[in-house]
Amino acid sequence: MVNRKAFRIVKMSPQNFIISLALIIGGILLSNSELLADAGIDFEVAPGYEVKQISSGEVDPYSVDTDNGQVVWTQNEQLFFFDGETTRQLTTAPSSVYYPKISDGMIVWAGREDDTAGWEIYLYDGDNTSQLTNNSLTDFIPDIDQGQIAWRQDVGSGLSRILFFDGENVVNLSDGSYQDWDPKISKGTVAWQRNIPGIGFQLVLYDGENTITVYEGEDKPEQDWDLHDGMLVWEEYDGNDTEIYLFNGTQNVQLTDNALDEATPKIHDGNIAWSSYNFLTSTSNISFFNGNLIIPLSNNDYQNENPFTYGGQAVWSTYNWDEGHNTIYLYDGSSSINLVRSLNSLFLRGFHSSHAVFTAGFPASLYLISPTQISGYVKWQNGSPIKDAVIEAYYLQGSEESPVVTPITLIGSETLSAADGSFALPPEFDAPAQPSEFDVTKRGLRAKLTYVEEDGETTEQTIINYPNWNPL
């Protein structure tokens, strides 16, 4: 059931969309303030959320990736990065960039210096850009997770192999005897598609030690599939239509068996979202598997499509041809809300940690919709190495503009419960001194903690990658 809460209407005009160009470390600063939308686009935004325009001009809609409120994309074959506050251009012509991916603030892409150069793999670590490959072959379609990277390398004669960078070394996961492509990586596991002439297409999984064939089908590629933490989900043709299948780490499980065409599955933490197309009515709806049950998230006579899932939530877009509007919905694990609606076309491009990225308008610009309220436990540590660090936990609640910060002092080996985002302190830790003032600012799913010590010295630290940030 959709909870039809009241909307606030945001009208965006050219007067409040100002682009300022300034050189900063790592690229070009496109704006040092909140980015707003193009003239003529109205958004109806759900309470507790805000929409920001993060690009100017037309983006490549199939190049977008997002992680923790940060976004990367290509525009005119150049790489752009929204870091949660500002948008920067990380590359310049005559170089070309394709297939950017982001994880934990690290960005990987396939690039070449000019039209005559070969495609290589590049990595931006938040400060510097390094070139991971340098050869006469074509290195393409990278993916990144937790600093580990997988990509395809063409070896000639229509053959290709998958390479894996574990953070220190590059290893071959396949020998180039087949057509291997479209690698995905998650928590040390890598999966990819493989074509063996005369046999058919396969889904192959490397679990960190062994390589196994998860699926072997007819001589046609799987249209859509996804990977998370060793679990694979894909669509498979059964002779009549396509169904959704899951490899749960030990065996393959068929999740659907109906007269609909199931497509575009996405998986995270065992939760799966996909669309079901009805050829008789030319409509499609969204379903969600929570690990136990399949839950219909939409049930209408419109086009519901392009779902994403993360953290037990799901988003999808709907085109209502009766009323002529487009809506992006959010399912929070119990109910659904209209997240954002417009008479303009809205196309979902990604979803991560309660932040959804979409394109709208013509030419298509990129937008980020995020929660404006914050609630959750965070970790802060001060000192290096870790054995000498002081760790405190803070509970953040309220709005981004007016957070309520409650210090939680941990002494000795006290541990927060798992529900609170647990972490333990070694016995040698002492109770830290209490800072006298706090200023917490949300950066996507990151936070900046500024505190003033008793001697008046101001210290700032960015808190990143904490496990249990739960926006309201």
Coordinates of C-alpha atoms in Angstrom, one line a residue:
M1 CA 0.0 0.0 0.0
V2 CA 1.3 3.4 -1.0
N3 CA 1.3 6.0 1.8
R4 CA 0.1 9.2 -0.1
K5 CA 1.7 11.8 2.2
A6 CA 1.5 15.5 1.4
F7 CA 4.1 16.8 -1.0
R8 CA 6.1 20.0 -1.0
I9 CA 6.4 21.4 -4.6
V10 CA 9.8 22.6 -5.6
K11 CA 10.0 25.0 -8.5
M12 CA 13.5 25.5 -9.8
S13 CA 14.6 28.4 -11.9
P14 CA 17.8 29.5 -13.6
Q15 CA 18.3 32.3 -11.1
N16 CA 19.0 29.8 -8.3
F17 CA 21.2 27.5 -10.4
I18 CA 24.6 29.2 -10.5
I19 CA 27.7 27.5 -11.8
S20 CA 31.0 28.8 -10.6
L21 CA 34.2 27.5 -12.0
A22 CA 37.1 27.3 -9.6
L23 CA 40.2 25.1 -9.6
I24 CA 40.5 22.9 -6.6
I25 CA 42.6 19.8 -5.8
G26 CA 41.5 16.8 -7.9
G27 CA 39.4 18.7 -10.5
I28 CA 37.1 21.6 -11.3
L29 CA 34.6 22.8 -8.8
L30 CA 31.3 23.2 -10.6
S31 CA 29.4 24.7 -7.6
N32 CA 30.3 25.4 -4.0
S33 CA 26.7 25.5 -2.9
E34 CA 23.6 23.4 -3.2
L35 CA 22.9 22.5 -6.8
L36 CA 19.4 23.1 -8.0
A37 CA 17.4 22.2 -11.1
D38 CA 16.8 23.5 -14.6
A39 CA 14.1 26.0 -15.3
G40 CA 10.7 24.5 -16.2
I41 CA 11.0 21.3 -14.1
D42 CA 8.6 20.9 -11.1
F43 CA 9.3 18.2 -8.5
E44 CA 6.8 17.1 -5.9
V45 CA 9.1 15.9 -3.2
A46 CA 8.1 13.7 -0.2
P47 CA 8.4 15.3 3.3
G48 CA 11.8 14.6 4.8
Y49 CA 13.6 14.5 1.4
E50 CA 15.3 17.0 -0.8
V51 CA 16.3 17.0 -4.5
K52 CA 19.6 18.5 -5.7
Q53 CA 20.7 18.9 -9.3
I54 CA 24.3 17.7 -9.4
S55 CA 25.1 18.0 -13.2
S56 CA 24.9 20.8 -15.7
G57 CA 24.2 19.7 -19.3
E58 CA 23.5 16.3 -20.7
V59 CA 25.0 13.3 -19.0
D60 CA 25.5 9.8 -20.4
P61 CA 22.6 8.1 -18.7
Y62 CA 24.1 4.7 -18.7
S63 CA 27.4 5.8 -17.1
V64 CA 26.0 6.7 -13.7
D65 CA 27.0 4.9 -10.5
T66 CA 26.4 5.9 -6.8
D67 CA 27.7 4.9 -3.4
N68 CA 27.0 6.5 0.0
G69 CA 25.5 9.6 -1.4
Q70 CA 28.4 10.1 -3.8
V71 CA 27.9 9.9 -7.6
V72 CA 30.1 9.5 -10.7
W73 CA 29.1 9.8 -14.3
T74 CA 30.5 10.7 -17.8
Q75 CA 29.5 13.8 -19.8
N76 CA 31.0 14.4 -23.2
E77 CA 33.3 11.4 -22.5
Q78 CA 34.7 13.1 -19.4
L79 CA 34.5 12.0 -15.8
F80 CA 32.5 13.9 -13.2
F81 CA 32.3 13.3 -9.4
F82 CA 29.8 14.5 -6.8
D83 CA 31.4 14.0 -3.5
G84 CA 28.3 14.7 -1.4
E85 CA 28.9 18.5 -1.4
T86 CA 30.3 19.6 -4.7
T87 CA 30.7 18.4 -8.3
R88 CA 34.1 18.1 -9.8
Q89 CA 35.4 17.2 -13.3
L90 CA 38.2 14.7 -12.8
T91 CA 39.4 14.4 -16.4
T92 CA 39.9 16.7 -19.4
A93 CA 40.0 16.3 -23.1
P94 CA 41.5 14.8 -25.3
S95 CA 41.1 11.9 -22.9
S96 CA 38.0 9.7 -23.0
V97 CA 36.3 8.0 -20.1
Y98 CA 33.7 5.1 -20.0
Y99 CA 32.2 2.8 -17.4
P100 CA 33.0 4.7 -14.1
K101 CA 32.2 2.9 -10.8
I102 CA 32.5 4.1 -7.3
S103 CA 33.0 2.4 -3.9
D104 CA 34.0 4.0 -0.5
G105 CA 35.0 7.2 -2.3
M106 CA 37.3 5.3 -4.7
I107 CA 36.5 5.6 -8.5
V108 CA 37.6 3.3 -11.3
W109 CA 37.1 3.7 -15.0
A110 CA 38.2 2.7 -18.4
G111 CA 40.0 5.6 -20.2
R112 CA 42.4 6.5 -23.0
E113 CA 44.6 9.5 -23.5
D114 CA 43.4 10.2 -27.0
D115 CA 41.6 8.6 -30.0
T116 CA 44.8 6.7 -31.0
A117 CA 45.6 5.3 -27.5
G118 CA 44.4 2.0 -26.1
W119 CA 41.9 1.6 -23.3
E120 CA 43.4 1.3 -19.8
I121 CA 42.1 1.1 -16.2
Y122 CA 42.5 4.1 -13.9
L123 CA 41.8 4.5 -10.2
Y124 CA 41.1 7.7 -8.2
D125 CA 41.6 7.1 -4.5
G126 CA 40.1 10.4 -3.3
D127 CA 43.4 12.3 -3.7
N128 CA 45.3 11.0 -6.6
T129 CA 44.7 9.2 -9.9
S130 CA 46.8 6.1 -10.8
Q131 CA 46.9 4.0 -14.0
L132 CA 46.5 0.3 -13.1
T133 CA 47.2 -1.1 -16.6
N134 CA 49.6 -0.2 -19.4
N135 CA 49.6 -2.6 -22.3
S136 CA 48.7 -3.1 -26.0
L137 CA 45.4 -4.8 -25.1
T138 CA 41.9 -3.4 -24.4
D139 CA 41.1 -3.1 -20.7
F140 CA 37.4 -2.3 -20.3
I141 CA 34.2 -2.5 -18.1
P142 CA 35.7 -2.3 -14.6
D143 CA 33.9 -2.7 -11.3
I144 CA 35.1 -1.9 -7.8
D145 CA 34.2 -2.8 -4.2
Q146 CA 36.1 -2.1 -1.0
G147 CA 39.3 -1.2 -3.0
Q148 CA 39.2 -4.4 -5.1
I149 CA 38.7 -4.2 -8.8
A150 CA 37.7 -6.5 -11.6
W151 CA 37.6 -5.8 -15.4
R152 CA 37.6 -7.3 -18.8
Q153 CA 40.7 -7.5 -21.0
D154 CA 40.3 -8.3 -24.7
V155 CA 43.1 -10.6 -25.9
G156 CA 42.2 -10.8 -29.6
S157 CA 40.2 -13.0 -32.0
G158 CA 37.0 -12.1 -30.2
L159 CA 38.3 -13.6 -26.9
S160 CA 38.6 -11.9 -23.5
R161 CA 39.5 -12.7 -19.9
I162 CA 38.7 -11.3 -16.5
L163 CA 41.4 -9.6 -14.3
F164 CA 41.3 -9.0 -10.6
F165 CA 43.1 -6.4 -8.5
D166 CA 43.0 -7.4 -4.9
G167 CA 44.4 -4.1 -3.6
E168 CA 48.0 -5.1 -4.1
N169 CA 48.4 -7.5 -7.1
V170 CA 46.6 -8.1 -10.4
V171 CA 45.7 -11.8 -11.1
N172 CA 44.0 -13.5 -14.1
L173 CA 40.7 -15.1 -13.1
S174 CA 40.3 -16.6 -16.6
D175 CA 42.8 -17.6 -19.3
G176 CA 41.3 -15.9 -22.3
S177 CA 40.1 -19.1 -24.0
Y178 CA 36.5 -17.8 -24.1
Q179 CA 34.5 -14.6 -24.4
D180 CA 34.4 -13.4 -20.7
W181 CA 32.8 -10.0 -20.0
D182 CA 30.7 -7.9 -17.8
P183 CA 32.4 -8.6 -14.4
K184 CA 30.9 -7.6 -11.1
I185 CA 32.6 -7.6 -7.7
S186 CA 31.2 -7.7 -4.2
K187 CA 33.1 -8.4 -0.9
G188 CA 35.9 -10.3 -2.6
T189 CA 33.7 -12.4 -4.9
V190 CA 33.7 -11.8 -8.7
A191 CA 31.2 -13.0 -11.2
W192 CA 31.0 -12.6 -15.0
Q193 CA 29.3 -13.8 -18.1
R194 CA 31.0 -16.3 -20.4
N195 CA 30.2 -17.4 -23.9
I196 CA 31.5 -20.8 -25.1
P197 CA 30.8 -21.3 -28.8
G198 CA 28.8 -24.5 -29.4
I199 CA 27.9 -24.8 -25.7
G200 CA 26.2 -21.5 -24.7
F201 CA 26.4 -18.8 -22.2
Q202 CA 27.4 -19.2 -18.5
L203 CA 27.4 -17.2 -15.3
V204 CA 30.8 -17.8 -13.6
L205 CA 31.6 -17.0 -10.0
Y206 CA 35.0 -16.7 -8.3
D207 CA 34.6 -16.9 -4.5
G208 CA 38.2 -15.9 -3.6
E209 CA 39.6 -19.4 -3.9
N210 CA 37.6 -21.4 -6.5
T211 CA 35.9 -20.6 -9.8
I212 CA 32.5 -22.3 -10.4
T213 CA 29.9 -22.2 -13.1
V214 CA 26.6 -21.1 -11.5
Y215 CA 24.4 -21.2 -14.6
E216 CA 24.8 -22.7 -18.1
G217 CA 22.1 -22.0 -20.7
E218 CA 21.3 -21.8 -24.3
D219 CA 23.3 -20.0 -26.9
K220 CA 21.9 -16.6 -25.8
P221 CA 23.2 -14.1 -23.3
E222 CA 21.4 -13.5 -20.0
Q223 CA 19.9 -10.0 -20.3
D224 CA 20.0 -9.0 -16.7
W225 CA 21.8 -10.3 -13.6
D226 CA 23.3 -9.0 -10.4
L227 CA 25.8 -10.0 -7.6
H228 CA 26.1 -9.2 -3.9
D229 CA 28.2 -11.0 -1.3
G230 CA 28.5 -14.3 -3.2
M231 CA 24.8 -14.4 -4.1
L232 CA 23.8 -14.2 -7.8
V233 CA 20.4 -13.4 -9.3
W234 CA 19.5 -13.5 -12.9
E235 CA 16.6 -13.8 -15.4
E236 CA 16.4 -17.1 -17.4
Y237 CA 14.2 -18.1 -20.4
D238 CA 12.2 -21.2 -19.6
G239 CA 10.8 -21.8 -23.1
N240 CA 7.8 -19.5 -22.6
D241 CA 9.0 -16.4 -20.8
T242 CA 11.8 -15.3 -18.4
E243 CA 11.8 -16.2 -14.7
I244 CA 14.0 -15.1 -11.8
Y245 CA 16.7 -17.4 -10.4
L246 CA 18.9 -17.1 -7.3
F247 CA 22.2 -18.7 -6.4
N248 CA 22.2 -18.4 -2.6
G249 CA 25.8 -19.5 -2.2
T250 CA 25.2 -23.2 -2.3
Q251 CA 22.5 -23.9 -4.8
N252 CA 20.2 -22.4 -7.5
V253 CA 16.7 -21.6 -6.5
Q254 CA 13.9 -20.6 -8.9
L255 CA 12.0 -17.7 -7.4
T256 CA 9.2 -17.2 -10.0
D257 CA 7.1 -19.4 -12.2
N258 CA 4.3 -17.5 -14.0
A259 CA 3.2 -16.3 -17.4
L260 CA 4.9 -12.9 -17.0
D261 CA 8.3 -11.8 -18.3
E262 CA 10.5 -11.2 -15.2
A263 CA 13.5 -8.9 -15.8
T264 CA 16.1 -6.4 -14.4
P265 CA 16.7 -8.2 -11.0
K266 CA 18.8 -6.4 -8.4
I267 CA 20.2 -7.9 -5.1
H268 CA 21.6 -6.7 -1.8
D269 CA 21.9 -8.6 1.4
G270 CA 19.7 -11.4 0.0
N271 CA 16.9 -9.0 -0.8
I272 CA 15.9 -8.9 -4.5
A273 CA 13.8 -6.5 -6.5
W274 CA 12.7 -7.0 -10.2
S275 CA 10.0 -6.0 -12.7
S276 CA 7.3 -8.3 -14.2
Y277 CA 6.0 -7.5 -17.7
N278 CA 2.6 -8.5 -18.9
F279 CA 2.5 -8.6 -22.7
L280 CA -1.3 -8.8 -22.8
T281 CA -1.8 -5.5 -21.0
S282 CA 1.6 -3.9 -21.9
T283 CA 2.0 -3.1 -18.1
S284 CA 4.7 -4.0 -15.7
N285 CA 4.9 -4.2 -11.9
I286 CA 7.6 -4.6 -9.2
S287 CA 8.1 -7.5 -6.8
F288 CA 10.4 -7.8 -3.8
F289 CA 11.9 -10.9 -2.2
N290 CA 12.9 -10.3 1.4
G291 CA 14.7 -13.7 1.8
N292 CA 11.5 -15.5 2.7
L293 CA 8.5 -14.0 0.9
I294 CA 7.8 -12.4 -2.5
I295 CA 6.0 -9.1 -1.8
P296 CA 4.2 -7.2 -4.7
L297 CA 5.3 -3.6 -4.4
S298 CA 3.1 -2.2 -7.1
N299 CA -0.2 -3.4 -8.5
N300 CA -1.5 -1.1 -11.1
D301 CA -2.1 -0.8 -14.9
Y302 CA 1.0 1.3 -15.6
Q303 CA 4.7 0.8 -16.4
N304 CA 6.6 0.1 -13.1
E305 CA 10.2 -0.5 -14.0
N306 CA 13.9 -0.2 -13.3
P307 CA 14.0 -1.3 -9.6
F308 CA 17.0 -1.0 -7.3
T309 CA 17.4 -2.4 -3.7
Y310 CA 19.8 -1.6 -0.8
G311 CA 19.6 -2.1 2.9
G312 CA 16.1 -3.7 2.8
Q313 CA 14.7 -0.8 0.8
A314 CA 13.7 -0.7 -2.8
V315 CA 13.0 2.1 -5.4
W316 CA 11.5 2.0 -8.8
S317 CA 9.9 4.4 -11.3
T318 CA 6.3 4.5 -12.6
Y319 CA 4.8 6.1 -15.7
N320 CA 1.1 6.9 -15.2
W321 CA -0.1 7.5 -18.8
D322 CA -3.6 8.5 -17.6
E323 CA -2.4 11.5 -15.6
G324 CA 0.9 12.0 -17.6
H325 CA 3.3 12.0 -14.7
N326 CA 6.3 10.0 -13.6
T327 CA 6.9 8.9 -10.0
I328 CA 9.8 7.4 -8.2
Y329 CA 8.6 5.2 -5.3
L330 CA 10.5 4.1 -2.2
Y331 CA 9.7 0.9 -0.3
D332 CA 11.2 1.2 3.2
G333 CA 10.6 -2.5 4.2
S334 CA 7.0 -2.0 5.4
S335 CA 5.3 0.5 3.2
S336 CA 5.8 2.6 0.1
I337 CA 5.8 6.4 -0.5
N338 CA 5.9 8.6 -3.5
L339 CA 9.4 9.8 -3.2
V340 CA 9.4 12.3 -6.1
R341 CA 7.0 13.1 -8.9
S342 CA 7.1 15.2 -12.0
L343 CA 5.4 15.8 -15.4
N344 CA 8.8 15.4 -16.9
S345 CA 10.4 12.1 -17.6
L346 CA 12.2 10.6 -14.5
F347 CA 14.7 7.8 -15.1
L348 CA 16.2 6.0 -12.1
R349 CA 20.0 5.5 -12.5
G350 CA 21.0 4.2 -9.1
F351 CA 20.2 3.7 -5.4
H352 CA 22.4 3.3 -2.4
S353 CA 21.9 3.9 1.4
S354 CA 18.6 5.8 1.0
H355 CA 19.9 8.1 -1.8
A356 CA 18.4 7.8 -5.3
V357 CA 19.9 9.2 -8.5
F358 CA 17.8 10.0 -11.5
T359 CA 17.9 11.9 -14.8
A360 CA 15.2 14.4 -15.8
G361 CA 14.6 17.0 -18.4
F362 CA 16.0 17.4 -21.9
P363 CA 18.9 17.4 -22.2
A364 CA 19.0 14.9 -19.4
S365 CA 20.5 16.3 -16.2
L366 CA 21.4 14.3 -13.1
Y367 CA 19.6 14.7 -9.8
L368 CA 20.1 13.2 -6.3
I369 CA 17.2 12.8 -3.8
S370 CA 18.3 12.3 -0.2
P371 CA 16.7 12.3 3.3
T372 CA 17.0 15.5 5.2
Q373 CA 16.7 13.9 8.6
I374 CA 19.4 11.8 10.3
S375 CA 19.3 9.2 13.0
G376 CA 21.9 6.6 13.9
Y377 CA 25.0 5.7 15.8
V378 CA 28.4 6.7 14.4
K379 CA 32.0 6.0 15.4
W380 CA 34.7 8.6 15.8
Q381 CA 38.4 7.8 16.4
N382 CA 41.2 10.1 17.1
G383 CA 44.9 9.1 17.0
S384 CA 47.2 6.8 15.1
P385 CA 48.0 4.0 15.1
I386 CA 44.7 2.4 16.1
K387 CA 46.1 1.0 19.3
D388 CA 46.6 4.6 20.6
A389 CA 43.2 5.9 19.3
V390 CA 40.4 7.3 21.4
I391 CA 37.0 6.1 20.3
E392 CA 33.7 7.6 21.1
A393 CA 30.2 6.9 19.8
Y394 CA 27.7 9.6 19.1
Y395 CA 24.0 9.2 18.5
L396 CA 22.8 11.6 15.9
Q397 CA 19.1 12.6 15.7
G398 CA 17.1 15.4 14.2
S399 CA 17.6 17.4 11.0
E400 CA 20.8 18.1 9.1
E401 CA 20.6 21.7 10.1
S402 CA 19.9 21.1 13.8
P403 CA 21.3 17.7 14.8
V404 CA 21.0 16.5 18.4
V405 CA 24.3 14.9 19.4
T406 CA 24.4 12.6 22.4
P407 CA 27.9 11.5 23.4
I408 CA 28.2 7.8 24.5
T409 CA 31.4 7.3 26.4
L410 CA 32.8 3.8 26.1
I411 CA 35.3 2.7 28.8
G412 CA 37.4 -0.4 28.7
S413 CA 35.9 -3.2 26.7
E414 CA 32.3 -2.0 26.7
T415 CA 30.5 -2.8 23.5
L416 CA 27.3 -1.4 21.9
S417 CA 24.7 -3.9 21.0
A418 CA 24.6 -5.2 17.4
A419 CA 21.4 -3.2 16.9
D420 CA 23.3 0.0 17.7
G421 CA 26.1 -0.7 15.2
S422 CA 28.4 -2.6 17.6
F423 CA 32.1 -2.1 18.0
A424 CA 34.4 -3.1 20.8
L425 CA 37.2 -1.2 22.6
P426 CA 40.4 -3.0 23.7
P427 CA 40.8 -3.0 27.5
E428 CA 43.7 -0.5 27.4
F429 CA 41.4 2.3 26.3
D430 CA 40.7 5.1 28.7
A431 CA 37.6 7.3 28.8
P432 CA 38.1 10.2 26.4
A433 CA 37.8 13.8 27.4
Q434 CA 34.5 15.3 26.4
P435 CA 34.7 17.9 23.7
S436 CA 32.9 21.2 24.7
E437 CA 31.1 21.8 21.4
F438 CA 29.8 19.7 18.5
D439 CA 29.0 20.5 14.9
V440 CA 27.8 17.5 12.8
T441 CA 27.1 17.9 9.1
K442 CA 25.8 15.1 6.9
R443 CA 27.7 14.3 3.8
G444 CA 25.6 11.7 2.1
L445 CA 26.1 8.8 4.5
R446 CA 29.2 10.4 5.8
A447 CA 29.5 13.0 8.6
K448 CA 31.9 15.8 9.5
L449 CA 32.5 16.2 13.2
T450 CA 33.9 19.5 14.3
Y451 CA 34.7 19.8 18.0
V452 CA 36.2 22.5 20.2
E453 CA 38.5 21.3 22.9
E454 CA 38.8 23.0 26.3
D455 CA 41.9 24.9 25.2
G456 CA 40.0 26.4 22.4
E457 CA 41.6 24.5 19.6
T458 CA 39.2 23.4 16.8
T459 CA 39.6 20.0 15.3
E460 CA 37.6 18.6 12.3
Q461 CA 37.4 14.9 11.3
T462 CA 35.3 13.2 8.7
I463 CA 33.5 10.1 9.9
I464 CA 33.2 7.5 7.1
N465 CA 32.0 4.0 6.6
Y466 CA 30.2 3.6 9.8
P467 CA 27.9 0.6 9.7
N468 CA 24.5 1.7 11.0
W469 CA 23.4 5.1 9.7
N470 CA 19.6 4.9 9.5
P471 CA 17.9 8.0 8.0
L472 CA 14.3 8.4 9.2

